[in-house]
Amino acid sequence: MAANPDTSSPDGVKTLAEIIAEHLRDSVRQHWAMPHTTTPLIAAIQGPQGSGKTTAARAVKALLEDWEGYKIVLLSLDDLYLPHDGLRSVAAAHPSNPLLNGRGHPGTHDLELGRDILERLKQRNPEPEDVIILPVFDKSLENGEGDRLPEDLGTKVEPGVELVIVEGWCLGFYPLSDQELEKHHNAVQAQGHESDAAESKRRQPYSLQDLKDINGYLKSYVEVLYPFFTCFAQIIPGPDPIALTYKWRLQQEHDMKALNGGRGMTDEQVQAFVDRYIPGYIFFADGVEKGYNTEIGVEPVLGKFPPWRGHHLRVTIGEQRNVTKVEKL
């Protein structure tokens, strides 16, 4: 392995990517130090829309390749979205649920494809004929609704992978019991989100049943994807997470349209798009740290705590995406 690098930016303050890269490097070293280890470490990075998680994940990959020479695969949960016709099928199956009218929430990803890719990536030196192609989902297609590109436009994976990084906005979210979900929903409705009213007034109304649909889909994410993740990095915006999420996601769309000739969503569509995500943060994001809520005796088959417990890094960032707090959980 290479010598420990100086991971500070010119002003002596470590960047978000540097902090996450150090966390993953420590976990990779521990992983490969275990006897008889033959499979790559699979890590997750989670953060809200526009927080810079995708940019940070790419920077983390570049840093670790530079520092340690690791062979790394980076997979975005966004690239596991169902094809456009699959997304429309999900919407048609839940015609009254605005949270499932388009990509985004649990229920709109191809979990079987994700499991197949991660299982195959665990084989560091697959047979020559077993070519792994990472899918690519183009969000600018279908008038901004997005679609998966043909397989021949995907990314081919070379053998010998040592680290797999999966990044996504809802990775680590956990479902609640029906009782706890209803209790939380009633409390949120009573509060009225007064502190966030200015930014969330355009939010579409959602019902308890809408949340139960998402809650049900989340159970499959816990069972299918989460067992792969033994290391986790979480990005938390502060001090006003919802307002920053709207602002950052709008900036992100403007940047994309500047590069692709203007294809993508209007500002109003972006606002409506983010509106649909807010319930995910409000109801399910605590699961990244806590796993299942067991206050009323819920005992899930796979255990109540996340598999990354003890290897969970939580980084709080400010409006300019500067790091304000670092915690290891």
Tab-separated table of N, CA and C in Angstrom, residues 201-299:
chain	number	residue	atom	x	y	z
A	201	LYS	N	-44.198	24.696	0.612
A	201	LYS	CA	-45.611	24.996	0.385
A	201	LYS	C	-46.133	24.387	-0.907
A	202	ARG	N	-45.213	24.107	-1.862
A	202	ARG	CA	-45.645	23.506	-3.118
A	202	ARG	C	-45.745	21.983	-3.024
A	203	ARG	N	-45.358	21.416	-1.884
A	203	ARG	CA	-45.318	19.972	-1.740
A	203	ARG	C	-46.695	19.355	-1.973
A	204	GLN	N	-46.714	18.303	-2.781
A	204	GLN	CA	-47.984	17.622	-3.028
A	204	GLN	C	-48.447	16.933	-1.749
A	205	PRO	N	-49.740	16.870	-1.516
A	205	PRO	CA	-50.221	16.153	-0.335
A	205	PRO	C	-49.983	14.655	-0.497
A	206	TYR	N	-49.673	13.999	0.572
A	206	TYR	CA	-49.509	12.557	0.540
A	206	TYR	C	-50.279	11.975	1.715
A	207	SER	N	-50.811	10.796	1.506
A	207	SER	CA	-51.640	10.154	2.517
A	207	SER	C	-50.837	9.106	3.272
A	208	LEU	N	-51.419	8.615	4.339
A	208	LEU	CA	-50.789	7.526	5.081
A	208	LEU	C	-50.626	6.302	4.190
A	209	GLN	N	-51.595	6.038	3.326
A	209	GLN	CA	-51.486	4.896	2.421
A	209	GLN	C	-50.332	5.083	1.440
A	210	ASP	N	-50.120	6.315	0.968
A	210	ASP	CA	-48.982	6.586	0.087
A	210	ASP	C	-47.678	6.188	0.770
A	211	LEU	N	-47.546	6.557	2.032
A	211	LEU	CA	-46.344	6.233	2.799
A	211	LEU	C	-46.234	4.731	3.041
A	212	LYS	N	-47.373	4.080	3.239
A	212	LYS	CA	-47.349	2.631	3.434
A	212	LYS	C	-46.851	1.919	2.182
A	213	ASP	N	-47.184	2.457	1.002
A	213	ASP	CA	-46.669	1.880	-0.241
A	213	ASP	C	-45.139	1.933	-0.261
A	214	ILE	N	-44.579	3.097	0.055
A	214	ILE	CA	-43.121	3.250	0.082
A	214	ILE	C	-42.525	2.352	1.151
A	215	ASN	N	-43.151	2.336	2.312
A	215	ASN	CA	-42.688	1.516	3.426
A	215	ASN	C	-42.600	0.044	3.023
A	216	GLY	N	-43.602	-0.407	2.283
A	216	GLY	CA	-43.602	-1.789	1.831
A	216	GLY	C	-42.465	-2.087	0.871
A	217	TYR	N	-42.223	-1.178	-0.055
A	217	TYR	CA	-41.117	-1.373	-0.997
A	217	TYR	C	-39.770	-1.361	-0.283
A	218	LEU	N	-39.629	-0.535	0.749
A	218	LEU	CA	-38.350	-0.428	1.456
A	218	LEU	C	-37.908	-1.757	2.055
A	219	LYS	N	-38.862	-2.584	2.429
A	219	LYS	CA	-38.510	-3.870	3.024
A	219	LYS	C	-37.661	-4.702	2.067
A	220	SER	N	-37.938	-4.593	0.778
A	220	SER	CA	-37.150	-5.336	-0.209
A	220	SER	C	-35.738	-4.784	-0.324
A	221	TYR	N	-35.562	-3.478	-0.158
A	221	TYR	CA	-34.225	-2.889	-0.211
A	221	TYR	C	-33.381	-3.420	0.941
A	222	VAL	N	-33.999	-3.512	2.114
A	222	VAL	CA	-33.295	-4.040	3.283
A	222	VAL	C	-32.855	-5.480	3.035
A	223	GLU	N	-33.715	-6.270	2.439
A	223	GLU	CA	-33.435	-7.684	2.233
A	223	GLU	C	-32.493	-7.937	1.057
A	224	VAL	N	-32.640	-7.158	-0.012
A	224	VAL	CA	-31.917	-7.448	-1.254
A	224	VAL	C	-30.570	-6.733	-1.333
A	225	LEU	N	-30.527	-5.454	-0.964
A	225	LEU	CA	-29.309	-4.664	-1.161
A	225	LEU	C	-28.461	-4.489	0.094
A	226	TYR	N	-29.096	-4.212	1.223
A	226	TYR	CA	-28.335	-3.790	2.399
A	226	TYR	C	-27.351	-4.825	2.934
A	227	PRO	N	-27.605	-6.131	2.808
A	227	PRO	CA	-26.608	-7.087	3.302
A	227	PRO	C	-25.241	-6.958	2.632
A	228	PHE	N	-25.179	-6.335	1.467
A	228	PHE	CA	-23.893	-6.147	0.791
A	228	PHE	C	-23.046	-5.061	1.459
A	229	PHE	N	-23.683	-4.112	2.156
A	229	PHE	CA	-22.988	-2.911	2.621
A	229	PHE	C	-22.466	-3.089	4.044
A	230	THR	N	-21.143	-3.128	4.187
A	230	THR	CA	-20.533	-3.230	5.516
A	230	THR	C	-19.826	-1.941	5.915
A	231	CYS	N	-19.861	-0.959	5.065
A	231	CYS	CA	-19.257	0.347	5.330
A	231	CYS	C	-20.187	1.406	4.747
A	232	PHE	N	-20.356	2.525	5.460
A	232	PHE	CA	-21.359	3.511	5.058
A	232	PHE	C	-20.846	4.915	5.330
A	233	ALA	N	-21.095	5.822	4.385
A	233	ALA	CA	-20.806	7.250	4.571
A	233	ALA	C	-22.074	8.024	4.268
A	234	GLN	N	-22.484	8.879	5.191
A	234	GLN	CA	-23.738	9.618	5.081
A	234	GLN	C	-23.459	11.113	5.098
A	235	ILE	N	-24.085	11.835	4.171
A	235	ILE	CA	-23.938	13.290	4.076
A	235	ILE	C	-25.235	13.934	4.549
A	236	ILE	N	-25.132	14.810	5.558
A	236	ILE	CA	-26.299	15.471	6.150
A	236	ILE	C	-26.198	16.975	5.913
A	237	PRO	N	-27.182	17.609	5.273
A	237	PRO	CA	-27.151	19.071	5.131
A	237	PRO	C	-27.678	19.755	6.387
A	238	GLY	N	-27.114	20.910	6.665
A	238	GLY	CA	-27.604	21.669	7.816
A	238	GLY	C	-27.340	23.143	7.578
A	239	PRO	N	-28.006	24.059	8.303
A	239	PRO	CA	-28.942	23.779	9.398
A	239	PRO	C	-30.388	23.574	8.934
A	240	ASP	N	-30.706	23.871	7.664
A	240	ASP	CA	-32.084	23.738	7.169
A	240	ASP	C	-32.087	22.753	6.007
A	241	PRO	N	-32.145	21.445	6.295
A	241	PRO	CA	-31.966	20.430	5.258
A	241	PRO	C	-32.930	20.537	4.090
A	242	ILE	N	-34.204	20.792	4.358
A	242	ILE	CA	-35.189	20.806	3.279
A	242	ILE	C	-34.957	21.982	2.337
A	243	ALA	N	-34.731	23.172	2.888
A	243	ALA	CA	-34.485	24.345	2.052
A	243	ALA	C	-33.243	24.150	1.196
A	244	LEU	N	-32.188	23.578	1.768
A	244	LEU	CA	-30.957	23.355	1.014
A	244	LEU	C	-31.162	22.307	-0.073
A	245	THR	N	-31.959	21.305	0.206
A	245	THR	CA	-32.203	20.271	-0.795
A	245	THR	C	-32.880	20.855	-2.029
A	246	TYR	N	-33.877	21.717	-1.839
A	246	TYR	CA	-34.520	22.395	-2.975
A	246	TYR	C	-33.501	23.230	-3.757
A	247	LYS	N	-32.718	24.025	-3.045
A	247	LYS	CA	-31.765	24.925	-3.691
A	247	LYS	C	-30.710	24.150	-4.464
A	248	TRP	N	-30.141	23.137	-3.847
A	248	TRP	CA	-29.078	22.371	-4.486
A	248	TRP	C	-29.586	21.598	-5.697
A	249	ARG	N	-30.779	20.998	-5.592
A	249	ARG	CA	-31.285	20.195	-6.712
A	249	ARG	C	-31.584	21.075	-7.915
A	250	LEU	N	-32.043	22.306	-7.685
A	250	LEU	CA	-32.288	23.233	-8.788
A	250	LEU	C	-30.971	23.604	-9.459
A	251	GLN	N	-29.941	23.865	-8.677
A	251	GLN	CA	-28.622	24.154	-9.237
A	251	GLN	C	-28.130	22.983	-10.081
A	252	GLN	N	-28.350	21.783	-9.593
A	252	GLN	CA	-27.916	20.576	-10.293
A	252	GLN	C	-28.576	20.457	-11.665
A	253	GLU	N	-29.875	20.724	-11.729
A	253	GLU	CA	-30.594	20.635	-13.003
A	253	GLU	C	-30.100	21.692	-13.979
A	254	HIS	N	-29.855	22.905	-13.486
A	254	HIS	CA	-29.330	23.973	-14.341
A	254	HIS	C	-27.979	23.574	-14.923
A	255	ASP	N	-27.125	22.972	-14.108
A	255	ASP	CA	-25.799	22.556	-14.573
A	255	ASP	C	-25.921	21.492	-15.656
A	256	MET	N	-26.829	20.519	-15.461
A	256	MET	CA	-27.008	19.457	-16.448
A	256	MET	C	-27.496	20.028	-17.775
A	257	LYS	N	-28.467	20.938	-17.721
A	257	LYS	CA	-29.032	21.509	-18.943
A	257	LYS	C	-28.021	22.382	-19.677
A	258	ALA	N	-27.112	22.992	-18.936
A	258	ALA	CA	-26.067	23.804	-19.564
A	258	ALA	C	-25.117	22.938	-20.382
A	259	LEU	N	-25.007	21.661	-20.011
A	259	LEU	CA	-24.079	20.765	-20.691
A	259	LEU	C	-24.727	19.977	-21.827
A	260	ASN	N	-26.062	19.780	-21.770
A	260	ASN	CA	-26.691	18.908	-22.769
A	260	ASN	C	-27.584	19.651	-23.759
A	261	GLY	N	-27.466	20.962	-23.807
A	261	GLY	CA	-28.261	21.730	-24.758
A	261	GLY	C	-29.641	22.098	-24.277
A	262	GLY	N	-29.863	22.036	-22.982
A	262	GLY	CA	-31.135	22.480	-22.423
A	262	GLY	C	-32.163	21.408	-22.186
A	263	ARG	N	-31.797	20.131	-22.360
A	263	ARG	CA	-32.745	19.044	-22.119
A	263	ARG	C	-32.855	18.770	-20.621
A	264	GLY	N	-34.079	18.662	-20.134
A	264	GLY	CA	-34.284	18.388	-18.719
A	264	GLY	C	-35.543	19.053	-18.211
A	265	MET	N	-35.652	19.199	-16.901
A	265	MET	CA	-36.861	19.724	-16.275
A	265	MET	C	-36.826	21.242	-16.144
A	266	THR	N	-38.005	21.845	-16.158
A	266	THR	CA	-38.131	23.269	-15.848
A	266	THR	C	-37.960	23.453	-14.344
A	267	ASP	N	-37.816	24.724	-13.917
A	267	ASP	CA	-37.678	24.990	-12.482
A	267	ASP	C	-38.893	24.483	-11.711
A	268	GLU	N	-40.080	24.684	-12.276
A	268	GLU	CA	-41.300	24.237	-11.603
A	268	GLU	C	-41.338	22.713	-11.498
A	269	GLN	N	-40.863	22.036	-12.547
A	269	GLN	CA	-40.828	20.579	-12.507
A	269	GLN	C	-39.824	20.082	-11.473
A	270	VAL	N	-38.703	20.779	-11.357
A	270	VAL	CA	-37.709	20.411	-10.346
A	270	VAL	C	-38.296	20.558	-8.946
A	271	GLN	N	-39.012	21.670	-8.722
A	271	GLN	CA	-39.635	21.890	-7.411
A	271	GLN	C	-40.621	20.774	-7.086
A	272	ALA	N	-41.446	20.412	-8.074
A	272	ALA	CA	-42.410	19.334	-7.865
A	272	ALA	C	-41.698	17.997	-7.673
A	273	PHE	N	-40.589	17.832	-8.384
A	273	PHE	CA	-39.797	16.608	-8.280
A	273	PHE	C	-39.258	16.443	-6.862
A	274	VAL	N	-38.679	17.506	-6.307
A	274	VAL	CA	-38.126	17.444	-4.953
A	274	VAL	C	-39.238	17.280	-3.920
A	275	ASP	N	-40.400	17.917	-4.183
A	275	ASP	CA	-41.542	17.771	-3.274
A	275	ASP	C	-41.807	16.296	-2.955
A	276	ARG	N	-41.685	15.464	-3.981
A	276	ARG	CA	-41.990	14.047	-3.823
A	276	ARG	C	-40.974	13.319	-2.951
A	277	TYR	N	-39.751	13.861	-2.862
A	277	TYR	CA	-38.711	13.189	-2.089
A	277	TYR	C	-38.783	13.500	-0.598
A	278	ILE	N	-39.325	14.656	-0.247
A	278	ILE	CA	-39.273	15.124	1.134
A	278	ILE	C	-39.827	14.103	2.128
A	279	PRO	N	-40.956	13.441	1.838
A	279	PRO	CA	-41.437	12.442	2.798
A	279	PRO	C	-40.421	11.341	3.096
A	280	GLY	N	-39.582	11.001	2.118
A	280	GLY	CA	-38.569	9.979	2.359
A	280	GLY	C	-37.624	10.369	3.472
A	281	TYR	N	-37.185	11.625	3.448
A	281	TYR	CA	-36.285	12.102	4.496
A	281	TYR	C	-36.999	12.178	5.839
A	282	ILE	N	-38.234	12.651	5.817
A	282	ILE	CA	-38.970	12.858	7.063
A	282	ILE	C	-39.259	11.539	7.779
A	283	PHE	N	-39.628	10.509	7.020
A	283	PHE	CA	-40.128	9.285	7.650
A	283	PHE	C	-39.119	8.145	7.729
A	284	PHE	N	-38.158	8.079	6.798
A	284	PHE	CA	-37.352	6.868	6.709
A	284	PHE	C	-35.847	7.061	6.885
A	285	ALA	N	-35.358	8.305	6.863
A	285	ALA	CA	-33.913	8.538	6.874
A	285	ALA	C	-33.254	8.167	8.192
A	286	ASP	N	-33.982	8.196	9.302
A	286	ASP	CA	-33.386	7.832	10.589
A	286	ASP	C	-32.880	6.397	10.597
A	287	GLY	N	-33.405	5.585	9.691
A	287	GLY	CA	-32.993	4.189	9.639
A	287	GLY	C	-31.541	3.995	9.276
A	288	VAL	N	-30.908	4.979	8.632
A	288	VAL	CA	-29.492	4.855	8.282
A	288	VAL	C	-28.667	4.573	9.532
A	289	GLU	N	-29.016	5.224	10.623
A	289	GLU	CA	-28.320	5.004	11.893
A	289	GLU	C	-28.995	3.939	12.749
A	290	LYS	N	-30.325	3.975	12.808
A	290	LYS	CA	-31.042	3.170	13.795
A	290	LYS	C	-31.507	1.815	13.284
A	291	GLY	N	-31.617	1.655	11.974
A	291	GLY	CA	-32.183	0.425	11.454
A	291	GLY	C	-33.672	0.370	11.708
A	292	TYR	N	-34.166	-0.790	12.055
A	292	TYR	CA	-35.585	-0.943	12.351
A	292	TYR	C	-35.931	-0.281	13.673
A	293	ASN	N	-37.113	0.312	13.722
A	293	ASN	CA	-37.620	0.826	14.989
A	293	ASN	C	-38.172	-0.355	15.776
A	294	THR	N	-37.582	-0.608	16.937
A	294	THR	CA	-37.964	-1.788	17.711
A	294	THR	C	-38.682	-1.433	19.005
A	295	GLU	N	-39.137	-0.189	19.111
A	295	GLU	CA	-39.778	0.230	20.357
A	295	GLU	C	-41.040	-0.567	20.660
A	296	ILE	N	-41.681	-1.079	19.635
A	296	ILE	CA	-42.925	-1.816	19.873
A	296	ILE	C	-42.765	-3.293	19.494
A	297	GLY	N	-41.530	-3.769	19.577
A	297	GLY	CA	-41.308	-5.196	19.446
A	297	GLY	C	-41.107	-5.719	18.050
A	298	VAL	N	-40.756	-4.872	17.097
A	298	VAL	CA	-40.508	-5.344	15.741
A	298	VAL	C	-39.175	-6.090	15.716
A	299	GLU	N	-39.175	-7.320	15.245
A	299	GLU	CA	-37.954	-8.112	15.178
A	299	GLU	C	-37.785	-8.647	13.759
